[in-house]
Each structure stands twice: as structure tokens, then as C-alpha cells.
Amino acid sequence: MKLFKGFVVFVAMSMTALMACGADSSSTVQVATAGNAVPGQGLSQALQPEVNESYVYYDIFGDNETDLRRQMTQNGIKWDDGKTYDALTTWNVKWYYDYYCTTEGCTARSFLTKVDITFRYPRWKRPENPPETLAAKWDNYMANLIIHEIGHRDLAVEATAELAEAVAALKAPDRAELDRQITALADQRMTRMNSDEREYDATTVHGSTQGAVFP
């Protein structure tokens, strides 16, 4: 058995409504793991994805709703769909595996997946003693915006976990056929994930029904 090459799939989806221009960045990492496959055996269980999260912020300034909305609308995150968003979440999904082959066929062993998530959010640089009503409205907006974006993240992570589960059930006559089956499964699952993401945005009106609306 030889360690096989890894495959990489990149998927990006936009979230919520209207945004602004990039500034600082900070990051945190959350990792989910499961036990390793038993040496000398095929993949006995689907390993949970490793999830890495990073955050990018763009700054906006002002002491009233009009100024804050204008800056997000004019300088928001411009995505490849031609639209501008307040917040946007993208992900990069990678998977790696090696083979376990016998005279009866081949399975994937140690199918490992990694999901790199990047959240992009507005960051209000508050003036000294901002109006209480404005601060409360902004805080509520951001809390709901984050909820919406996390929903997009969860769809990506769930899709990746489902891919690992599906691969665990595969068995092929040889390595080439196993590769073909895994690629077909991945394409199918990523296509469905794109559809799920679009449906999520349509159902929530890009987070509006979740309260991600400002002002």
C-alpha cells in the first residue's frame, strides 16, 4: 500500500447583505477529531472533519445609522456574483486518504478532511459615548449576523462529514475505480452543498428573517 495523493475542492458562498472594505484580521481554531483507523484495516469509521476558522474585519465609522449603513453599502464585500454583502463566509475543503487493498478489492483508509472557514464581518469603530440606542441596535444586528454566517459554516462542515461517511462505505475492484468513485461522490456532495447554501439564503432572505438587518 502506498499513500495516495490528496484531493482539493474549493467552494465559496456568500452570506447576508451589503458590506465594506477589509482591515485587520484575527483568527481562532476549532478542531474536531475522531479516532484513527485501525492499522492494517480499511476505514472502520468516518473521521470527523478538522475545522479551522479565521476572521477578517473591515472597519466602519460613525455615530448614526445612516453613516454606518452607507459605508457598508458603498464599501462592502464584492463577491464574484456581482453583488455586495455585509458579511461573507467562504470555505476551502480538502481531503486526503490512502488505500487498503486486498484480493477482494480496495477501500479508502484514513480518509481525512479539513475545512478552512473564513468569516468576513464589519467592525464598527465606535466613537466615545455612542448613542445607546445605536449601540444596542448594532449589537443586536451583529449577533444575528453571526448566527446567519455560522449557519453557512455548519452546512459546509456537515457536507464534509457526510462525504467522509459515504467514502467509508465505498469498495472498488482497484485503486483507479476507487478514485473515480470518490471523485464522483465529492462532486455530487459539493454540488448539493451549493444548492443547500442557496436555499438557506433564500429561506432566510440572506439573514433578514434571523434579524440580520441594519438599521
Short mmCIF file of C-alpha atoms in Angstrom, two decimals:
data_model
loop_
_atom_site.label_atom_id
_atom_site.label_comp_id
_atom_site.label_asym_id
_atom_site.label_seq_id
_atom_site.Cartn_x
_atom_site.Cartn_y
_atom_site.Cartn_z
CA MET A 1 0.00 0.00 0.00
CA LYS A 2 1.19 3.50 -0.81
CA LEU A 3 -0.09 6.79 0.47
CA PHE A 4 -2.23 8.29 -2.24
CA LYS A 5 -2.31 11.87 -3.33
CA GLY A 6 -4.79 14.22 -1.68
CA PHE A 7 -7.64 15.90 -3.50
CA VAL A 8 -8.63 19.51 -3.00
CA VAL A 9 -12.02 21.09 -3.55
CA PHE A 10 -12.69 24.79 -3.12
CA VAL A 11 -16.20 26.06 -2.56
CA ALA A 12 -17.28 29.60 -1.73
CA MET A 13 -20.67 31.02 -0.95
CA SER A 14 -21.84 34.47 0.03
CA MET A 15 -23.95 35.30 3.04
CA THR A 16 -26.13 38.13 4.28
CA ALA A 17 -26.44 41.59 2.68
CA LEU A 18 -24.05 44.51 1.92
CA MET A 19 -20.54 45.09 3.42
CA ALA A 20 -17.32 47.25 3.37
CA CYS A 21 -13.55 47.11 2.87
CA GLY A 22 -11.03 44.78 4.56
CA ALA A 23 -8.87 45.78 7.52
CA ASP A 24 -7.29 43.78 10.36
CA SER A 25 -7.61 40.07 10.77
CA SER A 26 -7.63 37.74 13.73
CA SER A 27 -8.16 34.04 13.94
CA THR A 28 -9.21 31.20 16.15
CA VAL A 29 -9.08 27.50 15.53
CA GLN A 30 -11.61 24.84 16.39
CA VAL A 31 -10.68 21.24 15.71
CA ALA A 32 -12.91 18.18 15.76
CA THR A 33 -11.26 14.77 15.52
CA ALA A 34 -12.16 11.13 15.87
CA GLY A 35 -10.12 8.01 16.45
CA ASN A 36 -7.67 6.82 13.82
CA ALA A 37 -8.44 3.92 11.56
CA VAL A 38 -7.07 0.62 12.82
CA PRO A 39 -3.69 -0.13 11.21
CA GLY A 40 -3.94 -2.82 8.57
CA GLN A 41 -7.67 -2.43 8.15
CA GLY A 42 -9.94 -0.41 5.90
CA LEU A 43 -11.68 2.72 7.07
CA SER A 44 -13.76 1.46 10.02
CA GLN A 45 -15.45 4.77 10.75
CA ALA A 46 -15.83 8.18 9.17
CA LEU A 47 -13.39 10.60 10.79
CA GLN A 48 -14.85 13.96 11.74
CA PRO A 49 -13.55 16.98 9.78
CA GLU A 50 -10.83 19.17 11.19
CA VAL A 51 -12.31 22.67 11.18
CA ASN A 52 -10.12 25.78 11.18
CA GLU A 53 -11.76 29.20 11.49
CA SER A 54 -10.31 32.62 10.70
CA TYR A 55 -11.84 36.08 10.85
CA VAL A 56 -11.36 39.16 8.69
CA TYR A 57 -12.86 42.52 9.61
CA TYR A 58 -13.40 45.80 7.79
CA ASP A 59 -13.81 48.98 9.79
CA ILE A 60 -16.67 51.45 9.59
CA PHE A 61 -17.06 54.75 11.44
CA GLY A 62 -19.89 57.00 12.50
CA ASP A 63 -22.33 57.94 15.22
CA ASN A 64 -25.60 57.39 13.36
CA GLU A 65 -27.40 54.66 11.43
CA THR A 66 -27.19 56.47 8.10
CA ASP A 67 -23.39 56.72 8.12
CA LEU A 68 -22.90 53.10 9.14
CA ARG A 69 -25.28 51.76 6.51
CA ARG A 70 -23.81 54.00 3.81
CA GLN A 71 -20.29 52.73 4.48
CA MET A 72 -21.37 49.09 4.42
CA THR A 73 -23.35 49.63 1.23
CA GLN A 74 -20.62 51.53 -0.61
CA ASN A 75 -17.57 49.60 0.56
CA GLY A 76 -18.99 46.16 1.18
CA ILE A 77 -17.56 42.80 0.24
CA LYS A 78 -17.89 42.46 -3.50
CA TRP A 79 -18.30 38.82 -4.46
CA ASP A 80 -17.99 37.02 -7.78
CA ASP A 81 -21.76 37.02 -8.23
CA GLY A 82 -21.51 40.78 -8.80
CA LYS A 83 -23.21 41.60 -5.51
CA THR A 84 -22.00 43.28 -2.34
CA TYR A 85 -22.55 41.84 1.12
CA ASP A 86 -22.36 42.99 4.73
CA ALA A 87 -20.75 39.70 5.70
CA LEU A 88 -19.40 36.77 3.77
CA THR A 89 -18.20 33.31 4.65
CA THR A 90 -16.00 31.16 2.43
CA TRP A 91 -14.52 27.72 2.91
CA ASN A 92 -11.83 25.54 1.47
CA VAL A 93 -12.43 21.79 1.76
CA LYS A 94 -9.52 19.36 1.43
CA TRP A 95 -9.37 15.63 1.82
CA TYR A 96 -6.60 13.07 1.95
CA TYR A 97 -6.63 9.29 2.01
CA ASP A 98 -4.59 6.20 1.36
CA TYR A 99 -5.60 2.77 0.11
CA TYR A 100 -6.37 -0.53 1.73
CA CYS A 101 -6.38 -3.18 -0.99
CA THR A 102 -6.83 -6.94 -0.84
CA THR A 103 -7.67 -9.59 -3.41
CA GLU A 104 -11.31 -8.65 -2.82
CA GLY A 105 -10.89 -5.01 -3.76
CA CYS A 106 -9.89 -1.59 -2.44
CA THR A 107 -11.26 0.77 0.19
CA ALA A 108 -10.13 4.16 1.43
CA ARG A 109 -8.24 4.11 4.70
CA SER A 110 -7.69 7.12 6.94
CA PHE A 111 -9.91 9.43 4.90
CA LEU A 112 -9.08 12.78 6.48
CA THR A 113 -10.94 16.01 5.77
CA LYS A 114 -10.09 19.61 6.61
CA VAL A 115 -12.39 22.60 6.32
CA ASP A 116 -10.86 26.07 6.42
CA ILE A 117 -13.57 28.64 7.15
CA THR A 118 -13.07 32.39 6.69
CA PHE A 119 -15.64 34.76 8.15
CA ARG A 120 -15.71 38.38 6.98
CA TYR A 121 -17.56 40.89 9.14
CA PRO A 122 -18.00 44.65 9.55
CA ARG A 123 -16.40 46.18 12.64
CA TRP A 124 -17.78 49.42 13.98
CA LYS A 125 -15.06 51.66 15.42
CA ARG A 126 -17.28 53.26 17.99
CA PRO A 127 -16.89 56.90 18.92
CA GLU A 128 -16.59 57.80 22.58
CA ASN A 129 -20.00 57.56 24.22
CA PRO A 130 -22.04 56.47 21.17
CA PRO A 131 -25.83 56.82 21.35
CA GLU A 132 -27.19 53.97 23.46
CA THR A 133 -29.96 53.16 21.00
CA LEU A 134 -27.47 52.96 18.12
CA ALA A 135 -25.10 50.72 20.11
CA ALA A 136 -27.95 48.41 21.09
CA LYS A 137 -29.22 48.18 17.53
CA TRP A 138 -25.73 47.45 16.20
CA ASP A 139 -25.03 44.79 18.81
CA ASN A 140 -28.30 43.06 18.02
CA TYR A 141 -27.56 43.20 14.29
CA MET A 142 -24.09 41.71 14.71
CA ALA A 143 -25.34 38.92 16.97
CA ASN A 144 -27.92 37.90 14.38
CA LEU A 145 -25.48 38.33 11.51
CA ILE A 146 -23.06 35.94 13.21
CA ILE A 147 -25.87 33.42 13.70
CA HIS A 148 -26.59 33.53 9.98
CA GLU A 149 -22.96 33.13 8.97
CA ILE A 150 -22.49 30.23 11.38
CA GLY A 151 -25.38 28.56 9.60
CA HIS A 152 -23.39 28.69 6.38
CA ARG A 153 -20.35 27.27 8.15
CA ASP A 154 -22.38 24.42 9.58
CA LEU A 155 -23.68 23.46 6.14
CA ALA A 156 -20.11 23.19 4.83
CA VAL A 157 -18.93 21.14 7.80
CA GLU A 158 -21.95 18.83 7.65
CA ALA A 159 -21.44 18.25 3.93
CA THR A 160 -17.80 17.36 4.52
CA ALA A 161 -18.71 14.94 7.31
CA GLU A 162 -21.32 13.31 5.08
CA LEU A 163 -18.72 12.89 2.36
CA ALA A 164 -16.44 11.05 4.79
CA GLU A 165 -19.31 8.77 5.82
CA ALA A 166 -20.12 7.98 2.20
CA VAL A 167 -16.49 7.24 1.37
CA ALA A 168 -16.28 4.85 4.32
CA ALA A 169 -18.90 2.67 2.62
CA LEU A 170 -17.14 2.52 -0.74
CA LYS A 171 -15.48 -0.58 -2.11
CA ALA A 172 -13.98 -0.82 -5.58
CA PRO A 173 -12.15 -3.50 -7.58
CA ASP A 174 -8.99 -1.40 -7.83
CA ARG A 175 -7.46 1.95 -6.91
CA ALA A 176 -8.38 3.71 -10.13
CA GLU A 177 -12.04 2.83 -9.70
CA LEU A 178 -11.95 3.85 -6.05
CA ASP A 179 -10.50 7.22 -7.05
CA ARG A 180 -13.24 7.63 -9.63
CA GLN A 181 -15.97 6.80 -7.11
CA ILE A 182 -14.58 9.19 -4.51
CA THR A 183 -14.30 12.00 -7.05
CA ALA A 184 -17.87 11.40 -8.21
CA LEU A 185 -19.14 11.38 -4.62
CA ALA A 186 -17.28 14.59 -3.83
CA ASP A 187 -18.59 16.37 -6.91
CA GLN A 188 -22.11 15.25 -6.07
CA ARG A 189 -21.90 16.30 -2.43
CA MET A 190 -20.31 19.68 -3.19
CA THR A 191 -22.97 20.40 -5.81
CA ARG A 192 -25.66 19.57 -3.29
CA MET A 193 -23.97 21.75 -0.70
CA ASN A 194 -24.06 24.71 -3.10
CA SER A 195 -27.77 24.10 -3.54
CA ASP A 196 -28.27 23.86 0.23
CA GLU A 197 -26.43 27.15 0.71
CA ARG A 198 -28.59 28.91 -1.87
CA GLU A 199 -31.72 27.50 -0.29
CA TYR A 200 -30.55 28.67 3.15
CA ASP A 201 -30.05 32.21 1.87
CA ALA A 202 -33.38 32.16 0.05
CA THR A 203 -35.22 30.85 3.12
CA THR A 204 -33.64 33.40 5.47
CA VAL A 205 -33.52 36.19 2.85
CA HIS A 206 -29.77 36.40 3.46
CA GLY A 207 -30.30 36.50 7.21
CA SER A 208 -33.13 39.04 7.27
CA THR A 209 -35.59 36.61 8.83
CA GLN A 210 -32.97 35.90 11.52
CA GLY A 211 -32.76 39.58 12.43
CA ALA A 212 -29.57 40.37 10.49
CA VAL A 213 -30.90 43.71 9.26
CA PHE A 214 -29.42 47.17 9.83
CA PRO A 215 -30.77 49.68 10.57
#
